[in-house]
Coordinates of C-alpha atoms in Angstrom, one line a residue:
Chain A
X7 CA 82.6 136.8 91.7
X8 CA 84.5 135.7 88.7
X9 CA 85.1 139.1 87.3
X10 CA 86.2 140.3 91.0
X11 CA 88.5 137.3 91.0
X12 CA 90.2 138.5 87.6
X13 CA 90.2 142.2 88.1
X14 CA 91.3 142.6 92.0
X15 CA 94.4 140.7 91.9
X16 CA 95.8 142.7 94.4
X17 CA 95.7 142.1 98.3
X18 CA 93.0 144.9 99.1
X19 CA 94.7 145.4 102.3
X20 CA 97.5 147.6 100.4
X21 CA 94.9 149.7 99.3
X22 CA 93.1 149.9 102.4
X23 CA 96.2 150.4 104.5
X24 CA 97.3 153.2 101.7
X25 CA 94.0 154.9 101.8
X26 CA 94.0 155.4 106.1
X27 CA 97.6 156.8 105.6
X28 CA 96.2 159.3 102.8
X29 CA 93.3 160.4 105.2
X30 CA 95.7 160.7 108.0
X31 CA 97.9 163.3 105.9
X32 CA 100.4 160.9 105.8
X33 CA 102.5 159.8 103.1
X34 CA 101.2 157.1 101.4
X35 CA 104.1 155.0 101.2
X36 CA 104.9 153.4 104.5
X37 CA 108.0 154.3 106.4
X38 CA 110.6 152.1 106.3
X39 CA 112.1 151.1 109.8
X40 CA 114.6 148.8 110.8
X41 CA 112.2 146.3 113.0
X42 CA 110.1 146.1 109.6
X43 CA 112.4 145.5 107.1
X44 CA 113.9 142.5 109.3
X45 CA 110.5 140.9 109.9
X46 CA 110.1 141.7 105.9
X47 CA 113.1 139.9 105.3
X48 CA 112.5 137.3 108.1
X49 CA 109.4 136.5 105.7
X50 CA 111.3 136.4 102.8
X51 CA 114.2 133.8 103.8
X52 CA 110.8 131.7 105.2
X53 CA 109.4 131.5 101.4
X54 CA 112.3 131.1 100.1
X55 CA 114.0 128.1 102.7
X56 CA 109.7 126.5 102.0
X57 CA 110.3 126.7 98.3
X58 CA 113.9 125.3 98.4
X59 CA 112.9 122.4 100.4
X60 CA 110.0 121.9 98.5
X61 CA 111.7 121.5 95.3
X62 CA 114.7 118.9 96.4
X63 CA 111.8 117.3 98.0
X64 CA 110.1 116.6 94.8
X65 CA 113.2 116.0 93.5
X66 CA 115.1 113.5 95.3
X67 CA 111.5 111.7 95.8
X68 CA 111.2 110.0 92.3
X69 CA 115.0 108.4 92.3
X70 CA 113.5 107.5 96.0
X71 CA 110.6 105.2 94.3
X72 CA 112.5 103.6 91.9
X73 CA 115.5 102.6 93.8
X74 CA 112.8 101.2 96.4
X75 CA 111.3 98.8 93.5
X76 CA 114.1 98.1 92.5
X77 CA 115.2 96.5 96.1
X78 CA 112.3 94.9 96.2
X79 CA 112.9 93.3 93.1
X80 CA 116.0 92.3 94.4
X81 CA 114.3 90.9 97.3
X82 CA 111.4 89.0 95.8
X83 CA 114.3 87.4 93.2
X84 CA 116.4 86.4 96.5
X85 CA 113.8 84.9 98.4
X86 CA 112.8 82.7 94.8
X87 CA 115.9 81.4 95.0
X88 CA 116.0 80.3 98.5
X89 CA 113.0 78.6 97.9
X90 CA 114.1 77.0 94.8
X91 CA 117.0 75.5 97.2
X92 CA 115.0 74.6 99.9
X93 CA 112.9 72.8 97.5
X94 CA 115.8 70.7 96.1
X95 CA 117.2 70.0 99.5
X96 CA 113.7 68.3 100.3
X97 CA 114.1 66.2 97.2
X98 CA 117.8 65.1 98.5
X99 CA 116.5 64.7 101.8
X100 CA 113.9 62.5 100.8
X101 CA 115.7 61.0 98.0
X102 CA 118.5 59.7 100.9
X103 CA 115.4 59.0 103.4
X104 CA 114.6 56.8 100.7
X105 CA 117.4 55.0 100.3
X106 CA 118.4 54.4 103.9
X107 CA 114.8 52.9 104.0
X108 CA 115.3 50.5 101.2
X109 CA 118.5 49.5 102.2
X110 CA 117.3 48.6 105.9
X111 CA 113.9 46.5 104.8
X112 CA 115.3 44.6 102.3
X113 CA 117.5 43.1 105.1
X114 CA 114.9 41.1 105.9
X115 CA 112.1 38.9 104.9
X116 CA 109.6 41.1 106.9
X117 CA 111.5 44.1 105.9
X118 CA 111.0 43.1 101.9
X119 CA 107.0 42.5 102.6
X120 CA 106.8 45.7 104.0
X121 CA 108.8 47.2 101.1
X122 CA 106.8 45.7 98.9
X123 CA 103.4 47.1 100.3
X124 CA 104.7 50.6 100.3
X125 CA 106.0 50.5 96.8
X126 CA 102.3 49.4 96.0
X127 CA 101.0 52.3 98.1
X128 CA 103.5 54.6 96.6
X129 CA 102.4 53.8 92.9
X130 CA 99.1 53.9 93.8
X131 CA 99.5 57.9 95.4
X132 CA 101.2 58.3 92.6
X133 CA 104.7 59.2 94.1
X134 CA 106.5 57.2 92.0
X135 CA 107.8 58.0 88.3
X136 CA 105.9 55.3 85.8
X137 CA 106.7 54.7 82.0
X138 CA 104.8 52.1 80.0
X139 CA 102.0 52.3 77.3
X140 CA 98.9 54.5 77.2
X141 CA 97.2 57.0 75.9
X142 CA 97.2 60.9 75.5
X143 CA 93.7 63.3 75.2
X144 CA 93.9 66.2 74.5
X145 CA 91.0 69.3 74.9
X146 CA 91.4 72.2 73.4
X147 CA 89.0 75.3 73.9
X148 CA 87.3 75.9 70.7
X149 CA 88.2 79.4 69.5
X150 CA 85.9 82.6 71.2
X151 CA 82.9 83.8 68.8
X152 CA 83.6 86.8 66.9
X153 CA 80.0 88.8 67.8
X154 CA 81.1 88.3 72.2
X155 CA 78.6 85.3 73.0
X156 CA 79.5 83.0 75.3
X157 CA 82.0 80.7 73.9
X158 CA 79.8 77.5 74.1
X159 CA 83.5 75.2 73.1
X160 CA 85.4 75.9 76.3
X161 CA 86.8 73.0 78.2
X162 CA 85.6 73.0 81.4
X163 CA 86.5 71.4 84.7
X164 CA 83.7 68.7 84.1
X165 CA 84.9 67.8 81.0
X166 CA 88.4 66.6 82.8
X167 CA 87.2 65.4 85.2
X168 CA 85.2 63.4 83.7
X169 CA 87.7 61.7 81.4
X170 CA 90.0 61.3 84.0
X171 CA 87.6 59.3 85.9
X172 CA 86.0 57.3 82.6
X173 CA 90.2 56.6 82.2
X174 CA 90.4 55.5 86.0
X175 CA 87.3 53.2 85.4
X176 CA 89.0 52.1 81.9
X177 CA 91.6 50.3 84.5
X178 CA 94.2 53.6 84.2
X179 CA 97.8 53.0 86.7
X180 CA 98.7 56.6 86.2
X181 CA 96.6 59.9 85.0
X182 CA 98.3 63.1 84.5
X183 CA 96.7 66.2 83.3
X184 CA 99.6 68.8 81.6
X185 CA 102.3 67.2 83.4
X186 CA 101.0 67.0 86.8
X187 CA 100.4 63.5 88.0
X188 CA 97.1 62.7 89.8
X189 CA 96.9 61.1 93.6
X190 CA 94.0 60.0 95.3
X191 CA 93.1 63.3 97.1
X192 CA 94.2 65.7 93.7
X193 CA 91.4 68.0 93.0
X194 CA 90.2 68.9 89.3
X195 CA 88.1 72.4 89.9
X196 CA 87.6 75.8 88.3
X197 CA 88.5 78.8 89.8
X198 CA 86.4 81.6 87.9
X199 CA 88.1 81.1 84.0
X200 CA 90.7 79.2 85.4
X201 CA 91.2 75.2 85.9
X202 CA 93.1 74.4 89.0
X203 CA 94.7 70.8 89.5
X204 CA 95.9 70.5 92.9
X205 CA 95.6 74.2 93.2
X206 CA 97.9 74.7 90.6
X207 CA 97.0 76.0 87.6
X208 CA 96.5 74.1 83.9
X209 CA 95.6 75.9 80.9
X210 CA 94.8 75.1 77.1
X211 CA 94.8 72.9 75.1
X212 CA 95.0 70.4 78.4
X213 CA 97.2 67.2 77.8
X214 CA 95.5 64.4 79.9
X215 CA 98.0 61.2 79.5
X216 CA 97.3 57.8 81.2
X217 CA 99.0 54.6 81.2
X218 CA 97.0 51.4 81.7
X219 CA 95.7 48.6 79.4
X220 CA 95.2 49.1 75.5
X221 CA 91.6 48.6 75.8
X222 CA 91.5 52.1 77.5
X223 CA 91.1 53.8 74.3
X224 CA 88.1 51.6 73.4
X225 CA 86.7 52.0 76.2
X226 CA 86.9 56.0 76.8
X227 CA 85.2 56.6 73.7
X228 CA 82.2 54.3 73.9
X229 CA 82.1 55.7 77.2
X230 CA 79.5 58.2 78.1
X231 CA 81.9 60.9 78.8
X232 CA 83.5 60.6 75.5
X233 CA 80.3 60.5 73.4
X234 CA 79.5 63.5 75.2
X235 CA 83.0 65.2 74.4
X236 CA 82.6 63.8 70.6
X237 CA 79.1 65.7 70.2
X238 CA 80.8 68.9 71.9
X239 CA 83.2 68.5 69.6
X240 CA 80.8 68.6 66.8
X241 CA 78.8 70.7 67.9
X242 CA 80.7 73.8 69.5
X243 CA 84.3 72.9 67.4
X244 CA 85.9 71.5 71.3
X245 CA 89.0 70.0 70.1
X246 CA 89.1 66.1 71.5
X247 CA 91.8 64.1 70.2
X248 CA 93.0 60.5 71.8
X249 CA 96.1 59.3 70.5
X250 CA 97.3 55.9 71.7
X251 CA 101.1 55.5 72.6
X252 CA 103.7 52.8 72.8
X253 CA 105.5 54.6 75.2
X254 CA 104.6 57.2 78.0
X255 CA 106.7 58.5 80.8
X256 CA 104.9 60.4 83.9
X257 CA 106.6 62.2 86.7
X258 CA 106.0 61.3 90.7
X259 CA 103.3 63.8 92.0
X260 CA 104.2 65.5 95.1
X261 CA 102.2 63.7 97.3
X262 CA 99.4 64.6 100.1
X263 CA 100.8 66.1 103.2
X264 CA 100.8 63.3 106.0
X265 CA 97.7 64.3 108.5
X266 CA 97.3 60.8 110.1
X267 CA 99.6 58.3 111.5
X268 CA 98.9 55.2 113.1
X269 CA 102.0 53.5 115.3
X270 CA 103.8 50.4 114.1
X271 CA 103.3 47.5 115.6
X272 CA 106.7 45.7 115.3
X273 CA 107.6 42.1 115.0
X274 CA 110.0 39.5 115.3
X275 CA 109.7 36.0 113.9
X276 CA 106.1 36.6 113.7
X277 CA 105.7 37.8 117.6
X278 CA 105.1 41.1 118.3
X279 CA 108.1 43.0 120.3
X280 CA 106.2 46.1 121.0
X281 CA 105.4 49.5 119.5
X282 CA 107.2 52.2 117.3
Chain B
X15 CA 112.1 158.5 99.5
X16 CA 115.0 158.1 97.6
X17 CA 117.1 156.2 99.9
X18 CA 114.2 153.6 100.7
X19 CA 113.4 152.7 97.3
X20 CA 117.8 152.3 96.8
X21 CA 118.0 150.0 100.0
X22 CA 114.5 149.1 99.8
X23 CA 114.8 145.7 97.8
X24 CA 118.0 144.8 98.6
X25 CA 116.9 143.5 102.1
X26 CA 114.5 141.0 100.9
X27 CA 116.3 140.0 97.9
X28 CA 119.1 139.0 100.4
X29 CA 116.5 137.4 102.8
X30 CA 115.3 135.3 99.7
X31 CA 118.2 134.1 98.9
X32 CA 119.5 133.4 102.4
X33 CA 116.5 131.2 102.2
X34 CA 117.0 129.3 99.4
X35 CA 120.4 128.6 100.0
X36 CA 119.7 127.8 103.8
X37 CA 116.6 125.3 102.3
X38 CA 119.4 123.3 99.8
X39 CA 121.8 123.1 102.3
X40 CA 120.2 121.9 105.3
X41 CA 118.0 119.9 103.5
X42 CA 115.8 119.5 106.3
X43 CA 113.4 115.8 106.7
X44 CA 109.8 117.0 106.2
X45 CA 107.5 115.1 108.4
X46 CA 105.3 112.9 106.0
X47 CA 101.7 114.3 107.4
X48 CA 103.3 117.7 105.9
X49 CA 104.2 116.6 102.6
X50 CA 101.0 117.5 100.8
X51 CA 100.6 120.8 101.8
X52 CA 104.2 122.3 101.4
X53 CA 103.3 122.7 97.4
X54 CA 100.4 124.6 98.0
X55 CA 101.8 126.6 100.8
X56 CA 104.3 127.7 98.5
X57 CA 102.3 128.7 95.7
X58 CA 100.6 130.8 98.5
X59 CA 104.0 131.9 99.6
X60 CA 104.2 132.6 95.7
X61 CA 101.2 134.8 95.4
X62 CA 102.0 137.1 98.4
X63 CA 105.7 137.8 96.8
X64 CA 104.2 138.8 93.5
X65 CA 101.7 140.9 95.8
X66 CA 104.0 142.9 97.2
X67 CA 106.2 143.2 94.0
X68 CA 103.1 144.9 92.7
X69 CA 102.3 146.9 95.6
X70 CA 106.0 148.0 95.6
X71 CA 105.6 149.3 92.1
X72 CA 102.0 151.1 92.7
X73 CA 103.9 152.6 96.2
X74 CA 101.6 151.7 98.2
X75 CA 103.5 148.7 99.7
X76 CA 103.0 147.7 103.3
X77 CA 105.5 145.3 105.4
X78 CA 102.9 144.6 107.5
X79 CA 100.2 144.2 105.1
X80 CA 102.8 141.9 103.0
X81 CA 103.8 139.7 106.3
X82 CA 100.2 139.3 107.3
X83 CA 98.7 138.2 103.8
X84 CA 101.6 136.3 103.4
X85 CA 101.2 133.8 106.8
X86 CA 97.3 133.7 105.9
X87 CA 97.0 132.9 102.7
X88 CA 99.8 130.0 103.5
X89 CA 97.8 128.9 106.5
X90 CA 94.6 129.1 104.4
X91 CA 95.5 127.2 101.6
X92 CA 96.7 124.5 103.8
X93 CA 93.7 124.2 105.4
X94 CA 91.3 124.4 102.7
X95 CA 93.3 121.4 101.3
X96 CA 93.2 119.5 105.0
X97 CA 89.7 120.4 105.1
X98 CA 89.7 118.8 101.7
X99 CA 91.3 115.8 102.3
X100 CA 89.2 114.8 105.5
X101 CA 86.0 115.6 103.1
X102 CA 87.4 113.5 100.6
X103 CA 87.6 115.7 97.9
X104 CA 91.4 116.6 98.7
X105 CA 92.4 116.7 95.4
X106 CA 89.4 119.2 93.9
X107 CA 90.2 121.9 96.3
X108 CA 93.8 121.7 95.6
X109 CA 92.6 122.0 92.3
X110 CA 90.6 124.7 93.0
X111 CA 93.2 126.6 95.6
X112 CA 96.1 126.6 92.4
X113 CA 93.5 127.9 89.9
X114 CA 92.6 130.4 92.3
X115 CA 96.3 131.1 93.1
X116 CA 97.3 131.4 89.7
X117 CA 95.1 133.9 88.2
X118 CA 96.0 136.2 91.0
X119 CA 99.4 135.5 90.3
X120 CA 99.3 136.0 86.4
X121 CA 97.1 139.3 86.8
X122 CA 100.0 140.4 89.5
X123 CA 102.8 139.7 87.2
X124 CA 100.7 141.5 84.0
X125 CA 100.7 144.8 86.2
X126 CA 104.3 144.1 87.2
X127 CA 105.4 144.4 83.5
X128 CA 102.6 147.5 82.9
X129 CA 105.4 149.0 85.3
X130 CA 108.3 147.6 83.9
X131 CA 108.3 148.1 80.5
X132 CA 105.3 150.6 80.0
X133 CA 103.4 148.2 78.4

């Protein structure tokens, strides 16, 4: 079949066609009339209009792809940027919110109480910035085995978690882990390699800082969690280090999304005036 | 005789160029189900030229012959590679249609120049 495939290029139907004519005591050549040279030519403008377009299609198709990433580009970059914005005009909103609140409270006595309570709430969801002295730890992977076994030194999300909650217990105001401030519903979880806080992702080495009491440092590393952590370290090269400070500052977390809301009973000189 | 083979090409030539020319300036939108068969179909388009090149030179060309091998082998082609793609295995056959293709066309063009230059 191969060998038929190299030698009979040719259509055999030439041959075939040439071969009747022969035994006819025709000429061999075909005649040429009009109606056959025009659909000849017909057939010829057909190839050559399918190759024509087929070129500038292939041609004008690659510019086609890029410019088409490239406004996509454009687009993902534009819609950034109006979510940047957006997110800075909740900030000012909230910021004013804020301030109109105060500024209405702290008109009165009952007004200042109930200031007072929400600042406590606020610092304890952690909405609000804090600065005073704690400590920082810091876990770093230990580096990956030469010979591909399983790196036995990686800081997991148990290991963060459970410093942050040995720090809690050490009497902790504020916990951060890389920059990210911790509320009561913040999540500390692993996502296959990854470690999510909040569902955002930290990586290593992992800065955990906390403000609280100076015994904290004691505390955290007679605790369980840090003896564990110190034989770790020992063991698999985990880097644990715990470094007291004079002075930390810790940014306002963003906060839980409101789910449940209870209506305010409202008072006046200590008698209630109805609902909100 | 004579006056055939001295009007004989001109015809076509003109046709082929008409073609082209018509293709680049009308630049016509090919429907996107289309696309992946207009290469193939003009390879095929390709093979039947150099064909009837051939057959020209050994004088035993046929227009009828030409036209009919020409519209099969481009309806062929596509449809091995439809057949192809519904199967799956799309890009083999194509594969396998240009190989095919291409040797007929290279031993069609080596008998071209055996005419041409004797050699």
């Amino acid at each position: 079949m191969l060998r038929r495939l190299l030698d009979e290029t040719l259509d055999p139907g030439y041959e075939e066609v040439a071969a009747r004519r022969t035994a006819d005591g025709q000429e061999q050549s075909a005649p040429q009339n009009w109606t056959r040279r025009l659909v000849l030519a017909g057939s010829l403008l057909l190839i050559g209009a399918l190759s024509a377009v087929v070129i500038s299609q292939v041609r004008s198709s690659a510019p086609q792809r890029e410019e088409l990433r490239q406004a996509l580009i454009e687009d993902i970059a534009a819609q950034r940027a109006a979510g940047d914005l957006l997110a800075q005009r909740l900030v000012d909103v909230r910021d004013e919110a804020t301030q109109a609140r105060e500024q209405l409270l702290a008109a009165t006595t009952e007004g200042q109480d109930a200031l007072d309570e929400l600042d406590a709430a606020e610092n304890a969801a952690g909405l609000t910035p804090v600065r005073g002295p704690g400590l920082s730890v810091t876990l770093t992977d230990a580096p990956a085995p030469e010979d591909g076994r399983d790196n036995l030194g990686r800081v997991l999300d148990r290991d963060i978690q459970s410093v942050v909650n040995e720090l809690w217990a050490a009497g902790a105001e504020a916990v951060s882990v890389d920059g990210q401030r911790l509320g009561p519903t913040t999540s500390i979880r692993s996502a296959g390699q990854a470690i999510l806080v909040d569902f955002r992702p930290v990586t290593n080495p992992y800065l955990i800082e906390a403000i609280g009491p100076t015994g904290m440092f004691d505390q955290l590393l007679e605790s369980a969690a840090g003896r564990l952590l110190a034989s770790y370290a020992a063991a698999f090269g985990l880097g644990l280090d715990v470094v007291g400070s004079d002075q930390l500052d810790l940014l306002p977390g963003t906060g839980a999304a409101v789910t449940e809301a209870e209506p305010v009973e409202l008072r006046r000189n200590g008698a209630p005036v109805g609902t909100w | 005789m004579v006056r055939g083979l001295r009007t004989g090409p001109l015809i076509p030539i003109l046709g082929l160029l008409v073609g082209i020319s018509a293709g680049i300036l009308l630049d016509p939108s090919v429907p996107t189900e289309l696309q992946p068969y207009l290469p193939i179909a003009v390879v095929a388009a390709l093979d039947a030229v150099f064909g009837g090149i051939r057959a020209r030179l050994d004088n035993i060309f046929d227009a009828k012959v030409f036209v009919v091998s020409f519209i099969s082998n481009v309806v062929i082609a596509a449809l091995i590679v439809f057949l192809g793609d519904q199967l799956g295995v799309g890009a083999q056959l194509s594969t396998a249609v240009i190989v095919v293709l291409g040797i007929r066309i290279f031993g069609n063009a080596a008998a071209i120049r055996r005419h041409v230059f004797r050699a």
